[in-house]
Amino acid sequence: MGCRWGPIVLCVLWVGLPPLAAAATPQSSGSSADSTEAARYLIQGTTEAQLGDPEEAISYFEAALERMPGDPTVLLALADAYEDTGDLATALFYARQAQQHDSARPYHFRRLAELQRAAGEPAAALRTYSELVSQFPQQHAAHRDRAQLLTTLGRSQAAVSAYETYLTHTPQPAVSVYRQMLSLYEKTGDRGGIEKTLHTLIERRPNRSSYQRRLGTLYADDDRPKQALALLAPLAKQHPDDEKLRRRVERLAREAGAAVPEILQDAQPDSLSKQTKSPDALIRRARSIYDAERTATPPDTSRLRAADDLLRRALDRAPAHPDALSLRARLSERMGHPERAGRLWERLLETQPRDPGRWARAASAYQQAYRFRHAAAIAEEGLLLFPGHAPLAQTAAHARLRSGRPAQAAEHFRTALELLPDTSSASPEAVLRAGLGLAYVRLDRPQDARAAFEAAESLAPNHPEVLRLHAHGLADWGERLDQALELAKRSVKQAPGQSRPLHTLGWVQFQRKELAAARRHLRAALKAGPPSPDLLKHLGDVEQALGNDAAARTYRKRASQRSSPQKNIQSAPNS
C-alpha cells in the first residue's frame, strides 16, 4: 500500500498548500480556503492509510472531496483506500471518476486498469490499457502490462505484437520479458521469433546452457547441422556424461562432414578425464566454488548450481561419501533448499552419528522447511545420544511448539533454559522464555504464561521474536488485543520486511476483525519469504471473510500442498 500513497504525500508536500487547486480541473473549482482545508484532510487521510486504517482514511478523503468535488487526486486516494478495505466495486467507481476528470495523466489510466484486473474484469482492463497506449504511446511500461494481460487472456499473437512494440521503446528489457516472448513464439509456431529470442537470451545469460542447447536443437530440427554443431559440440565437451547429447553431436558431425573424434576429443574418456572425474576431484572443484560464493552477496546462482552438479556426480560415484554429503547439505542451505539439506544431513548421520552438530543441522533444516514433526523427532533422537546439547534442545522446543505439541515443547524449553551457559547473552534466554510463555498459553496456564513473557521482556524488551511470541500469546487468548497489536507492530518495526513478524501482525488484525489490514500484512509476509502452511491458510481465512471464495480456495489448496506430508495445520499460527 505504501508505494501507492507515496505520490499523494509528495503531491501535497512538494507543491505546498493549497496543492489541489494547482491540479484542479474545470469540474473541481473551489475557493482557496476550500482547497487548503481539502489538502489538510488529504494529508490526514493519507497518514491514516499508511498506518493501516483505510476506513478512517476514507472519512478524511470524503471530507476533502466535499470541499473539492471532482478533484482527481482525492478521487484516486478514495479508490486506493476502498481497495484496501476489499471493496473493489467502490474502488473502481472512484478510479473511473479520477480518470474521467483528468484524462491527461497516464497514471490514472494505469491505476484504473490495475483495479479492473484485481476485480476480475480483464476485458475492461485490456480496453483501458489499449486506450492508454493509444493516447500515450511513450508510456512504454503500459505496452508490457498490456502484453502480459493479453498473454493471460490467451491471445498469444496480440501479446507478441504488444511485446515487440515494448522492445522497440526499451533499450534494456528485463530477461523475464524475453522468456515470456519465447513461450509465446513457441505457442504461435514462430520459429524466426524463437531463434531471435534465443540469441538474445544466450547473450544476456551466457551461463545458462539450456538456451544454447535449445537453439542448437532448433537448428538441428531445421536441417542446419553446421550451426547446430557449433552450439552443441561445446556443450558435449562440458557434459561428457550426457550420452543423449553426445550421440546427437556425433550424428550432426557426420551430417556436416566434420570429423567426430576432433569434435569430441576433449570429451573422450581417458585416464586424465577419469582422474578429474573421481569423487575427490569433483568435491575439490565444488568446494572451491562454494568457498568463493559462501560470503558473496548475492551469490552467483549459476556457480552454485555448477557446484551442486559436481557434488551430485560425486555422490553418483560414491553415495556415502561424507565430504560430498556434508558439502552438498551446506550448499543446499545456501541455495534455499532446506528440505533437501535435511535429507542429506540424515544420510550422513546414517554412517556418522557421533557428531551432535550434524543432528542439530538436520533438525534445523527440516524446521526451516516447515517439517516440524520430523525436525522434532530428529532433535529428540539426537538428545538421546547427546542429552546436554543445548541447540538440539532448543530446536526440539520450537519444533514441538510449531507442530502443536505444547506440553512436550514446554519440557524442552525448560531443558534448553537449564543448558544455557552462564556466559550467554540475554537474547537467547529471552527468546526461550517467550517460547515457553506461548507453550503455557496453549496449555491454558495463564499465570505461568504471564510470568514467562514478563521475564522475557525484562531480558530483551525490544527483541523482535520476544515481541512476536508475546503478541501471539495474547492473540491466542483472544484478550488484550490492543496490546497484542502494539507488540506485533513493534516486532515488525524491529525486524522490517521479515515474514514471521508480518504474519503475526496480520493474524492479530484478523482476530480484531480488521480484515483489509490483515490481508495487506499477510500478503506482505507472503512476499517476504517462502510461505508456511499456516500463512497460506490464514490468507484463505481472510479472503473467505472478505467474501472472496475463489481466492480462499486457492490459498487453502496451496496450504494443503505445502503441508504435505505433514498433514495437519494448526488453527492458530504457530510460533
Short mmCIF file of C-alpha atoms in Angstrom, two decimals, residues 101-345:
data_model
loop_
_atom_site.label_atom_id
_atom_site.label_comp_id
_atom_site.label_asym_id
_atom_site.label_seq_id
_atom_site.Cartn_x
_atom_site.Cartn_y
_atom_site.Cartn_z
CA HIS A 101 -11.87 14.08 -14.56
CA ASP A 102 -8.20 14.08 -15.59
CA SER A 103 -7.63 12.07 -18.76
CA ALA A 104 -4.37 13.92 -19.44
CA ARG A 105 -2.45 11.85 -16.90
CA PRO A 106 -1.43 8.30 -17.85
CA TYR A 107 -1.22 7.20 -14.22
CA HIS A 108 -5.00 7.44 -13.89
CA PHE A 109 -5.45 5.02 -16.80
CA ARG A 110 -2.87 2.63 -15.38
CA ARG A 111 -4.39 2.65 -11.90
CA LEU A 112 -7.87 2.04 -13.32
CA ALA A 113 -6.57 -0.92 -15.35
CA GLU A 114 -4.87 -2.39 -12.26
CA LEU A 115 -8.11 -2.23 -10.30
CA GLN A 116 -10.07 -3.73 -13.17
CA ARG A 117 -7.70 -6.67 -13.22
CA ALA A 118 -7.93 -7.06 -9.45
CA ALA A 119 -11.74 -7.02 -9.71
CA GLY A 120 -11.73 -9.83 -12.27
CA GLU A 121 -12.55 -7.61 -15.28
CA PRO A 122 -9.69 -8.42 -17.68
CA ALA A 123 -11.58 -7.35 -20.81
CA ALA A 124 -12.25 -3.93 -19.30
CA ALA A 125 -8.62 -3.68 -18.18
CA LEU A 126 -7.49 -4.50 -21.71
CA ARG A 127 -9.66 -1.70 -23.13
CA THR A 128 -8.14 0.72 -20.61
CA TYR A 129 -4.59 -0.34 -21.45
CA SER A 130 -5.35 -0.03 -25.17
CA GLU A 131 -6.71 3.49 -24.64
CA LEU A 132 -3.64 4.33 -22.56
CA VAL A 133 -1.08 3.22 -25.18
CA SER A 134 -3.11 4.87 -27.94
CA GLN A 135 -3.22 8.21 -26.12
CA PHE A 136 0.25 7.95 -24.54
CA PRO A 137 2.44 5.79 -26.81
CA GLN A 138 5.53 6.89 -24.90
CA GLN A 139 4.28 5.03 -21.81
CA HIS A 140 6.49 2.04 -22.52
CA ALA A 141 5.64 0.05 -19.39
CA ALA A 142 1.98 0.13 -20.40
CA HIS A 143 2.83 -1.85 -23.55
CA ARG A 144 4.42 -4.52 -21.34
CA ASP A 145 1.44 -4.58 -18.97
CA ARG A 146 -0.93 -4.88 -21.92
CA ALA A 147 1.15 -7.72 -23.34
CA GLN A 148 1.05 -9.58 -20.02
CA LEU A 149 -2.73 -9.22 -19.89
CA LEU A 150 -3.11 -10.44 -23.47
CA THR A 151 -1.00 -13.46 -22.54
CA THR A 152 -3.27 -14.18 -19.59
CA LEU A 153 -6.30 -13.96 -21.90
CA GLY A 154 -4.75 -16.49 -24.28
CA ARG A 155 -4.35 -14.00 -27.13
CA SER A 156 -0.81 -15.05 -27.95
CA GLN A 157 -0.37 -13.34 -31.31
CA ALA A 158 -1.64 -9.98 -30.00
CA ALA A 159 0.61 -10.39 -26.95
CA VAL A 160 3.62 -10.93 -29.21
CA SER A 161 2.82 -7.69 -31.10
CA ALA A 162 2.49 -5.79 -27.82
CA TYR A 163 5.81 -7.14 -26.53
CA GLU A 164 7.54 -6.29 -29.82
CA THR A 165 6.24 -2.72 -29.56
CA TYR A 166 7.55 -2.60 -25.98
CA LEU A 167 11.00 -3.79 -27.15
CA THR A 168 11.26 -1.03 -29.76
CA HIS A 169 10.98 1.58 -27.00
CA THR A 170 13.00 -0.12 -24.24
CA PRO A 171 16.81 -0.24 -24.51
CA GLN A 172 17.43 -2.98 -21.91
CA PRO A 173 14.29 -5.00 -21.12
CA ALA A 174 14.28 -7.49 -18.28
CA VAL A 175 15.28 -11.05 -19.18
CA SER A 176 11.85 -12.19 -17.98
CA VAL A 177 10.31 -10.33 -20.95
CA TYR A 178 12.34 -12.42 -23.39
CA ARG A 179 11.42 -15.61 -21.54
CA GLN A 180 7.74 -14.73 -21.87
CA MET A 181 8.20 -13.90 -25.55
CA LEU A 182 9.97 -17.21 -26.13
CA SER A 183 6.97 -19.03 -24.70
CA LEU A 184 4.62 -17.02 -26.91
CA TYR A 185 6.67 -17.63 -30.06
CA GLU A 186 6.60 -21.35 -29.30
CA LYS A 187 2.80 -21.24 -28.89
CA THR A 188 2.36 -19.41 -32.19
CA GLY A 189 4.92 -21.54 -34.03
CA ASP A 190 7.06 -18.54 -34.99
CA ARG A 191 10.45 -20.21 -35.47
CA GLY A 192 12.07 -16.96 -36.54
CA GLY A 193 10.93 -15.33 -33.31
CA ILE A 194 12.18 -18.34 -31.33
CA GLU A 195 15.62 -18.13 -32.96
CA LYS A 196 15.93 -14.38 -32.45
CA THR A 197 14.84 -14.57 -28.80
CA LEU A 198 17.16 -17.48 -28.00
CA HIS A 199 20.08 -15.50 -29.45
CA THR A 200 19.20 -12.63 -27.13
CA LEU A 201 18.87 -14.90 -24.10
CA ILE A 202 22.25 -16.50 -24.84
CA GLU A 203 23.82 -13.03 -24.95
CA ARG A 204 22.10 -11.91 -21.74
CA ARG A 205 22.57 -15.16 -19.81
CA PRO A 206 25.72 -16.82 -21.21
CA ASN A 207 25.98 -19.17 -18.21
CA ARG A 208 22.57 -20.73 -18.89
CA SER A 209 23.46 -23.60 -21.21
CA SER A 210 19.80 -24.51 -21.65
CA TYR A 211 19.29 -21.63 -24.10
CA GLN A 212 22.31 -22.67 -26.15
CA ARG A 213 21.02 -26.24 -26.20
CA ARG A 214 17.53 -25.19 -27.28
CA LEU A 215 18.90 -23.08 -30.14
CA GLY A 216 21.17 -25.90 -31.24
CA THR A 217 18.22 -28.29 -31.20
CA LEU A 218 16.21 -25.81 -33.26
CA TYR A 219 18.97 -25.68 -35.88
CA ALA A 220 19.21 -29.47 -35.90
CA ASP A 221 15.47 -29.82 -36.43
CA ASP A 222 15.67 -27.26 -39.28
CA ASP A 223 18.42 -29.28 -41.05
CA ARG A 224 21.15 -26.77 -40.27
CA PRO A 225 23.77 -29.19 -38.90
CA LYS A 226 26.79 -26.89 -39.02
CA GLN A 227 25.06 -24.20 -36.95
CA ALA A 228 23.67 -26.82 -34.58
CA LEU A 229 27.10 -28.40 -34.19
CA ALA A 230 28.71 -25.05 -33.34
CA LEU A 231 26.35 -24.75 -30.37
CA LEU A 232 26.02 -28.35 -29.20
CA ALA A 233 29.59 -29.63 -29.53
CA PRO A 234 30.94 -27.32 -26.78
CA LEU A 235 28.11 -28.47 -24.51
CA ALA A 236 29.00 -32.10 -25.19
CA LYS A 237 32.56 -31.35 -24.07
CA GLN A 238 31.28 -29.68 -20.90
CA HIS A 239 28.92 -32.56 -20.10
CA PRO A 240 30.74 -35.76 -21.05
CA ASP A 241 28.24 -37.89 -19.11
CA ASP A 242 25.30 -36.76 -21.27
CA GLU A 243 25.08 -39.68 -23.67
CA LYS A 244 22.00 -38.35 -25.46
CA LEU A 245 23.75 -35.09 -26.29
CA ARG A 246 26.93 -36.91 -27.28
CA ARG A 247 25.07 -39.15 -29.75
CA ARG A 248 23.31 -36.14 -31.25
CA VAL A 249 26.60 -34.30 -31.75
CA GLU A 250 28.12 -37.36 -33.41
CA ARG A 251 25.16 -37.55 -35.80
CA LEU A 252 25.38 -33.83 -36.58
CA ALA A 253 29.12 -34.13 -37.19
CA ARG A 254 28.51 -36.85 -39.77
CA GLU A 255 25.78 -34.75 -41.44
CA ALA A 256 28.10 -31.72 -41.52
CA GLY A 257 31.03 -33.73 -42.81
CA ALA A 258 33.13 -32.99 -39.72
CA ALA A 259 35.47 -35.44 -38.03
CA VAL A 260 33.76 -36.87 -34.99
CA PRO A 261 36.95 -37.55 -33.00
CA GLU A 262 38.07 -33.95 -33.49
CA ILE A 263 34.73 -32.58 -32.36
CA LEU A 264 34.62 -34.65 -29.17
CA GLN A 265 38.26 -35.31 -28.42
CA ASP A 266 38.18 -33.33 -25.20
CA ALA A 267 35.15 -35.32 -24.07
CA GLN A 268 36.58 -38.80 -24.81
CA PRO A 269 37.10 -40.80 -21.57
CA ASP A 270 40.78 -41.37 -20.93
CA SER A 271 42.98 -41.74 -17.91
CA LEU A 272 43.16 -37.99 -17.34
CA SER A 273 39.39 -37.48 -17.55
CA LYS A 274 38.85 -40.43 -15.22
CA GLN A 275 41.23 -38.83 -12.75
CA THR A 276 39.47 -35.44 -12.95
CA LYS A 277 36.07 -37.15 -12.55
CA SER A 278 36.96 -39.06 -9.39
CA PRO A 279 34.72 -38.24 -6.40
CA ASP A 280 37.52 -36.47 -4.53
CA ALA A 281 38.40 -34.34 -7.57
CA LEU A 282 34.76 -33.38 -8.10
CA ILE A 283 34.41 -32.48 -4.41
CA ARG A 284 37.56 -30.32 -4.53
CA ARG A 285 36.20 -28.39 -7.50
CA ALA A 286 32.82 -27.96 -5.80
CA ARG A 287 34.43 -26.81 -2.55
CA SER A 288 36.47 -24.22 -4.40
CA ILE A 289 33.27 -22.74 -5.89
CA TYR A 290 31.39 -22.94 -2.60
CA ASP A 291 34.17 -21.20 -0.63
CA ALA A 292 34.28 -18.39 -3.21
CA GLU A 293 30.49 -17.87 -3.12
CA ARG A 294 29.83 -18.51 0.58
CA THR A 295 30.20 -14.87 1.60
CA ALA A 296 29.11 -13.29 -1.69
CA THR A 297 26.06 -11.01 -1.54
CA PRO A 298 24.22 -12.01 -3.58
CA PRO A 299 25.88 -15.28 -4.60
CA ASP A 300 26.23 -16.26 -8.24
CA THR A 301 23.44 -18.82 -8.54
CA SER A 302 24.84 -20.27 -11.75
CA ARG A 303 28.13 -21.09 -9.96
CA LEU A 304 26.25 -22.59 -7.03
CA ARG A 305 24.30 -24.79 -9.44
CA ALA A 306 27.58 -25.85 -11.06
CA ALA A 307 28.97 -26.83 -7.65
CA ASP A 308 25.78 -28.73 -6.87
CA ASP A 309 26.05 -30.64 -10.15
CA LEU A 310 29.65 -31.59 -9.32
CA LEU A 311 28.56 -32.93 -5.92
CA ARG A 312 25.65 -34.81 -7.46
CA ARG A 313 28.09 -36.53 -9.81
CA ALA A 314 30.44 -37.30 -6.90
CA LEU A 315 27.58 -38.91 -4.96
CA ASP A 316 26.56 -40.92 -8.03
CA ARG A 317 30.02 -42.48 -7.88
CA ALA A 318 30.28 -42.69 -4.07
CA PRO A 319 26.77 -42.43 -2.50
CA ALA A 320 28.01 -42.40 1.13
CA HIS A 321 31.00 -40.07 0.70
CA PRO A 322 30.86 -37.96 3.90
CA ASP A 323 32.56 -34.89 2.47
CA ALA A 324 30.22 -34.83 -0.54
CA LEU A 325 27.13 -35.26 1.65
CA SER A 326 28.23 -32.57 4.12
CA LEU A 327 29.20 -30.05 1.44
CA ARG A 328 26.07 -30.62 -0.63
CA ALA A 329 23.92 -30.20 2.51
CA ARG A 330 25.56 -26.84 3.27
CA LEU A 331 25.26 -25.84 -0.39
CA SER A 332 21.55 -26.75 -0.35
CA GLU A 333 21.06 -24.49 2.68
CA ARG A 334 22.83 -21.67 0.83
CA MET A 335 20.64 -22.21 -2.25
CA GLY A 336 17.43 -22.10 -0.19
CA HIS A 337 16.56 -25.82 -0.31
CA PRO A 338 16.24 -26.70 3.39
CA GLU A 339 14.33 -29.95 2.98
CA ARG A 340 16.94 -31.37 0.62
CA ALA A 341 19.62 -30.23 3.07
CA GLY A 342 17.82 -32.11 5.84
CA ARG A 343 17.73 -35.32 3.79
CA LEU A 344 21.46 -35.03 3.07
CA TRP A 345 22.31 -34.48 6.74
#
